[in-house]
């Protein structure tokens, strides 16, 4: 008798797209500020793919760290900061696991529990939604073919990384900034600004960046995220392609006017506008 065995190897790949439009996970909003009165909020998890998918929601404390040139990474292993500011242990998620059909979404509820009120601190956590296709049972897979060869089933998963914040009582947030360094390489010009943080809360806002030519015409206009948890440097990068030679003016306006955050939940802050010079 010729016995033929079927070996199935399942490989799971997790691809992280923190803020990418090409991700196989959608999250709306990406920044969730919880009202300290109700202590509840919701987030919408979206399946933009053409297949039914499994979603898992988890919480991880993290914050961005910047080097001297303003390039950032997320720090996940700072136990001292986590003990002081992590919202993870106080935040309950309902539901944590979801199955969402293609092109549809589901609302996840967030509830803060057991956190003493009004201690004058800001707490936060990352909310991570991971996605993968609905997996078939091994018994079902075995029936699909009769071969002694190893069949590799590649399951591609992705993760979307958002932020949840609670301002617990009377907190303040403010920053100031100025030029730290200018430099360039073969393709780009870099303006590095030094940001000084004040107040008791992280600054979560945006920078409206405009680049003017020598005739004072706007040649670049864009919006960039500004997240300041401690004194740091931030990088503003300009592609040399299509830029005229000579001196150019950079105008940066920093504000906390983020669409995801309702006006009534924004901390008081007057926008700051400053101009700088770069040379192409």
GROMACS .gro file of C-alpha atoms in nm:
model
  280
    1UNK     CA    1   0.000   0.000   0.000
    2UNK     CA    2   0.130   0.342  -0.093
    3UNK     CA    3   0.074   0.581   0.198
    4UNK     CA    4   0.087   0.948   0.103
    5UNK     CA    5   0.124   1.209   0.375
    6UNK     CA    6   0.012   1.569   0.365
    7UNK     CA    7   0.227   1.820   0.553
    8UNK     CA    8   0.101   2.173   0.588
    9UNK     CA    9   0.321   2.456   0.701
   10UNK     CA   10   0.148   2.776   0.804
   11UNK     CA   11   0.366   3.085   0.805
   12UNK     CA   12   0.228   3.396   0.969
   13UNK     CA   13   0.384   3.728   0.870
   14UNK     CA   14   0.305   4.043   1.064
   15UNK     CA   15   0.367   4.367   0.875
   16UNK     CA   16   0.346   4.688   1.076
   17UNK     CA   17   0.202   4.999   0.910
   18UNK     CA   18   0.173   5.251   1.197
   19UNK     CA   19   0.003   5.523   0.990
   20UNK     CA   20  -0.016   5.388   0.638
   21UNK     CA   21  -0.300   5.420   0.391
   22UNK     CA   22  -0.199   5.088   0.230
   23UNK     CA   23  -0.254   4.895   0.551
   24UNK     CA   24  -0.494   4.604   0.561
   25UNK     CA   25  -0.638   4.749   0.883
   26UNK     CA   26  -0.831   5.074   0.919
   27UNK     CA   27  -0.870   5.263   1.247
   28UNK     CA   28  -1.078   5.576   1.297
   29UNK     CA   29  -0.982   5.798   1.469
   30UNK     CA   30  -0.609   5.734   1.509
   31UNK     CA   31  -0.591   5.970   1.808
   32UNK     CA   32  -0.855   5.912   2.076
   33UNK     CA   33  -0.882   6.163   2.361
   34UNK     CA   34  -1.113   6.025   2.631
   35UNK     CA   35  -1.346   6.264   2.811
   36UNK     CA   36  -1.255   6.260   3.182
   37UNK     CA   37  -1.622   6.296   3.282
   38UNK     CA   38  -1.773   6.000   3.097
   39UNK     CA   39  -1.441   5.811   3.078
   40UNK     CA   40  -1.563   5.629   2.770
   41UNK     CA   41  -1.483   5.649   2.401
   42UNK     CA   42  -1.521   5.448   2.083
   43UNK     CA   43  -1.295   5.359   1.793
   44UNK     CA   44  -1.400   5.219   1.457
   45UNK     CA   45  -1.205   4.922   1.320
   46UNK     CA   46  -1.232   4.890   0.942
   47UNK     CA   47  -1.167   4.600   0.706
   48UNK     CA   48  -1.070   4.760   0.372
   49UNK     CA   49  -0.982   4.426   0.215
   50UNK     CA   50  -1.184   4.198  -0.014
   51UNK     CA   51  -1.185   3.902   0.224
   52UNK     CA   52  -1.333   3.840   0.569
   53UNK     CA   53  -1.067   3.898   0.836
   54UNK     CA   54  -0.993   3.833   1.202
   55UNK     CA   55  -0.898   4.134   1.415
   56UNK     CA   56  -0.734   4.146   1.756
   57UNK     CA   57  -0.715   4.461   1.970
   58UNK     CA   58  -0.442   4.511   2.231
   59UNK     CA   59  -0.287   4.790   2.437
   60UNK     CA   60   0.084   4.871   2.469
   61UNK     CA   61   0.247   5.167   2.640
   62UNK     CA   62   0.489   5.354   2.415
   63UNK     CA   63   0.610   5.701   2.328
   64UNK     CA   64   0.831   5.851   2.053
   65UNK     CA   65   1.198   5.915   2.118
   66UNK     CA   66   1.400   6.146   1.890
   67UNK     CA   67   1.771   6.157   1.815
   68UNK     CA   68   1.971   6.478   1.767
   69UNK     CA   69   1.869   6.496   1.399
   70UNK     CA   70   1.499   6.465   1.479
   71UNK     CA   71   1.445   6.107   1.363
   72UNK     CA   72   1.207   5.910   1.584
   73UNK     CA   73   1.138   5.558   1.703
   74UNK     CA   74   0.866   5.429   1.935
   75UNK     CA   75   0.995   5.319   2.277
   76UNK     CA   76   0.799   5.025   2.422
   77UNK     CA   77   1.024   4.909   2.707
   78UNK     CA   78   1.047   5.209   2.942
   79UNK     CA   79   0.909   5.064   3.266
   80UNK     CA   80   0.969   5.386   3.462
   81UNK     CA   81   0.758   5.596   3.224
   82UNK     CA   82   0.497   5.320   3.200
   83UNK     CA   83   0.453   5.305   3.577
   84UNK     CA   84   0.394   5.680   3.587
   85UNK     CA   85   0.182   5.741   3.276
   86UNK     CA   86   0.049   5.416   3.128
   87UNK     CA   87  -0.327   5.398   3.072
   88UNK     CA   88  -0.311   5.032   2.966
   89UNK     CA   89  -0.401   4.873   3.301
   90UNK     CA   90  -0.697   5.110   3.350
   91UNK     CA   91  -0.846   5.077   3.002
   92UNK     CA   92  -1.094   4.803   2.915
   93UNK     CA   93  -1.175   4.710   2.554
   94UNK     CA   94  -1.504   4.560   2.430
   95UNK     CA   95  -1.470   4.349   2.221
   96UNK     CA   96  -1.102   4.255   2.194
   97UNK     CA   97  -1.152   4.008   1.910
   98UNK     CA   98  -1.357   4.076   1.598
   99UNK     CA   99  -1.450   3.914   1.270
  100UNK     CA  100  -1.529   4.177   1.006
  101UNK     CA  101  -1.660   4.112   0.652
  102UNK     CA  102  -1.489   4.282   0.357
  103UNK     CA  103  -1.551   4.655   0.329
  104UNK     CA  104  -1.728   4.675   0.664
  105UNK     CA  105  -1.640   4.804   1.010
  106UNK     CA  106  -1.715   4.748   1.377
  107UNK     CA  107  -1.713   4.986   1.672
  108UNK     CA  108  -1.496   4.900   1.972
  109UNK     CA  109  -1.578   5.058   2.307
  110UNK     CA  110  -1.312   5.189   2.545
  111UNK     CA  111  -1.386   5.231   2.918
  112UNK     CA  112  -1.152   5.369   3.186
  113UNK     CA  113  -1.187   5.190   3.521
  114UNK     CA  114  -1.023   5.214   3.865
  115UNK     CA  115  -0.811   5.522   3.785
  116UNK     CA  116  -0.838   5.779   4.068
  117UNK     CA  117  -0.980   6.105   3.940
  118UNK     CA  118  -0.811   6.440   3.898
  119UNK     CA  119  -0.449   6.367   3.988
  120UNK     CA  120  -0.331   6.631   3.739
  121UNK     CA  121  -0.155   6.391   3.502
  122UNK     CA  122  -0.200   6.277   3.145
  123UNK     CA  123  -0.215   5.902   3.081
  124UNK     CA  124  -0.179   5.732   2.745
  125UNK     CA  125  -0.136   5.401   2.566
  126UNK     CA  126  -0.102   5.274   2.211
  127UNK     CA  127  -0.402   5.085   2.076
  128UNK     CA  128  -0.297   4.824   1.822
  129UNK     CA  129  -0.537   4.649   1.584
  130UNK     CA  130  -0.388   4.346   1.411
  131UNK     CA  131  -0.550   4.171   1.118
  132UNK     CA  132  -0.515   3.843   0.932
  133UNK     CA  133  -0.738   3.643   0.696
  134UNK     CA  134  -0.982   3.396   0.846
  135UNK     CA  135  -0.780   3.075   0.892
  136UNK     CA  136  -0.915   2.742   0.775
  137UNK     CA  137  -0.906   2.432   0.991
  138UNK     CA  138  -0.614   2.198   0.929
  139UNK     CA  139  -0.854   1.910   0.859
  140UNK     CA  140  -1.014   2.115   0.584
  141UNK     CA  141  -0.678   2.202   0.436
  142UNK     CA  142  -0.576   1.836   0.427
  143UNK     CA  143  -0.870   1.756   0.202
  144UNK     CA  144  -0.764   2.012  -0.058
  145UNK     CA  145  -0.484   1.797  -0.203
  146UNK     CA  146  -0.321   1.458  -0.172
  147UNK     CA  147   0.050   1.509  -0.200
  148UNK     CA  148   0.359   1.421  -0.002
  149UNK     CA  149   0.508   1.764  -0.066
  150UNK     CA  150   0.501   2.035   0.198
  151UNK     CA  151   0.242   2.303   0.128
  152UNK     CA  152   0.322   2.646   0.268
  153UNK     CA  153   0.022   2.862   0.349
  154UNK     CA  154   0.138   3.221   0.392
  155UNK     CA  155  -0.094   3.427   0.609
  156UNK     CA  156  -0.011   3.796   0.579
  157UNK     CA  157  -0.119   4.003   0.878
  158UNK     CA  158  -0.091   4.376   0.941
  159UNK     CA  159  -0.112   4.608   1.241
  160UNK     CA  160  -0.245   4.961   1.283
  161UNK     CA  161  -0.106   5.164   1.571
  162UNK     CA  162  -0.319   5.441   1.726
  163UNK     CA  163  -0.302   5.650   2.044
  164UNK     CA  164  -0.543   5.677   2.340
  165UNK     CA  165  -0.508   5.970   2.583
  166UNK     CA  166  -0.680   6.073   2.907
  167UNK     CA  167  -0.619   6.413   3.066
  168UNK     CA  168  -0.692   6.338   3.430
  169UNK     CA  169  -0.790   6.666   3.591
  170UNK     CA  170  -0.624   7.004   3.551
  171UNK     CA  171  -0.335   6.958   3.306
  172UNK     CA  172  -0.152   7.199   3.077
  173UNK     CA  173   0.041   7.158   2.754
  174UNK     CA  174   0.270   7.401   2.576
  175UNK     CA  175   0.581   7.409   2.357
  176UNK     CA  176   0.821   7.651   2.197
  177UNK     CA  177   1.063   7.583   1.913
  178UNK     CA  178   1.354   7.730   1.722
  179UNK     CA  179   1.616   7.633   1.468
  180UNK     CA  180   1.875   7.379   1.581
  181UNK     CA  181   2.054   7.274   1.264
  182UNK     CA  182   2.041   7.285   0.884
  183UNK     CA  183   2.210   7.036   0.655
  184UNK     CA  184   2.162   6.867   0.320
  185UNK     CA  185   2.254   6.560   0.118
  186UNK     CA  186   2.238   6.485  -0.254
  187UNK     CA  187   1.858   6.471  -0.263
  188UNK     CA  188   1.715   6.662   0.035
  189UNK     CA  189   1.746   6.966   0.258
  190UNK     CA  190   1.686   6.920   0.632
  191UNK     CA  191   1.574   7.178   0.886
  192UNK     CA  192   1.603   7.045   1.241
  193UNK     CA  193   1.414   7.240   1.509
  194UNK     CA  194   1.461   7.214   1.884
  195UNK     CA  195   1.130   7.181   2.069
  196UNK     CA  196   1.107   7.274   2.437
  197UNK     CA  197   0.812   7.126   2.624
  198UNK     CA  198   0.631   7.300   2.908
  199UNK     CA  199   0.327   7.201   3.112
  200UNK     CA  200   0.224   6.871   3.265
  201UNK     CA  201   0.090   6.698   2.953
  202UNK     CA  202   0.243   6.584   2.623
  203UNK     CA  203   0.183   6.820   2.332
  204UNK     CA  204  -0.017   6.647   2.059
  205UNK     CA  205  -0.064   6.875   1.763
  206UNK     CA  206   0.041   6.950   1.409
  207UNK     CA  207   0.275   7.171   1.208
  208UNK     CA  208   0.154   7.353   0.897
  209UNK     CA  209   0.466   7.385   0.684
  210UNK     CA  210   0.503   7.628   0.392
  211UNK     CA  211   0.807   7.673   0.169
  212UNK     CA  212   0.842   8.000  -0.027
  213UNK     CA  213   1.065   8.077  -0.324
  214UNK     CA  214   1.264   8.399  -0.369
  215UNK     CA  215   0.952   8.572  -0.508
  216UNK     CA  216   0.752   8.480  -0.197
  217UNK     CA  217   0.540   8.225  -0.383
  218UNK     CA  218   0.435   7.912  -0.193
  219UNK     CA  219   0.598   7.612  -0.361
  220UNK     CA  220   0.534   7.351  -0.090
  221UNK     CA  221   0.247   7.333   0.157
  222UNK     CA  222   0.189   7.036   0.387
  223UNK     CA  223   0.082   6.926   0.734
  224UNK     CA  224   0.299   6.720   0.968
  225UNK     CA  225   0.227   6.554   1.301
  226UNK     CA  226   0.391   6.701   1.612
  227UNK     CA  227   0.400   6.481   1.923
  228UNK     CA  228   0.620   6.616   2.202
  229UNK     CA  229   0.657   6.411   2.521
  230UNK     CA  230   0.986   6.569   2.633
  231UNK     CA  231   1.238   6.822   2.504
  232UNK     CA  232   1.352   6.699   2.164
  233UNK     CA  233   1.452   6.780   1.807
  234UNK     CA  234   1.217   6.739   1.509
  235UNK     CA  235   1.318   6.709   1.145
  236UNK     CA  236   1.152   6.889   0.853
  237UNK     CA  237   1.266   6.746   0.520
  238UNK     CA  238   1.244   6.908   0.175
  239UNK     CA  239   1.312   6.726  -0.151
  240UNK     CA  240   1.556   6.922  -0.368
  241UNK     CA  241   1.379   6.812  -0.683
  242UNK     CA  242   1.207   7.105  -0.859
  243UNK     CA  243   1.336   7.358  -0.602
  244UNK     CA  244   1.498   7.672  -0.737
  245UNK     CA  245   1.856   7.748  -0.643
  246UNK     CA  246   1.930   8.002  -0.374
  247UNK     CA  247   1.767   8.107  -0.049
  248UNK     CA  248   1.420   7.975   0.042
  249UNK     CA  249   1.191   8.069   0.330
  250UNK     CA  250   1.030   7.808   0.555
  251UNK     CA  251   0.723   7.905   0.758
  252UNK     CA  252   0.611   7.667   1.033
  253UNK     CA  253   0.290   7.712   1.232
  254UNK     CA  254   0.246   7.475   1.527
  255UNK     CA  255  -0.103   7.430   1.675
  256UNK     CA  256  -0.311   7.169   1.855
  257UNK     CA  257  -0.596   7.188   1.601
  258UNK     CA  258  -0.623   6.818   1.521
  259UNK     CA  259  -0.947   6.707   1.355
  260UNK     CA  260  -0.965   6.385   1.559
  261UNK     CA  261  -0.985   6.578   1.887
  262UNK     CA  262  -1.310   6.764   1.967
  263UNK     CA  263  -1.255   7.133   2.039
  264UNK     CA  264  -1.383   7.096   2.396
  265UNK     CA  265  -1.118   6.831   2.473
  266UNK     CA  266  -0.821   7.030   2.340
  267UNK     CA  267  -0.589   7.186   2.595
  268UNK     CA  268  -0.554   7.566   2.565
  269UNK     CA  269  -0.270   7.660   2.330
  270UNK     CA  270  -0.211   7.963   2.110
  271UNK     CA  271  -0.061   7.870   1.770
  272UNK     CA  272   0.304   7.967   1.715
  273UNK     CA  273   0.439   8.073   1.374
  274UNK     CA  274   0.811   8.105   1.298
  275UNK     CA  275   1.013   8.149   0.980
  276UNK     CA  276   1.353   8.009   0.887
  277UNK     CA  277   1.589   8.021   0.591
  278UNK     CA  278   1.731   7.728   0.398
  279UNK     CA  279   1.959   7.728   0.095
  280UNK     CA  280   1.936   7.498  -0.205
   0.00000   0.00000   0.00000
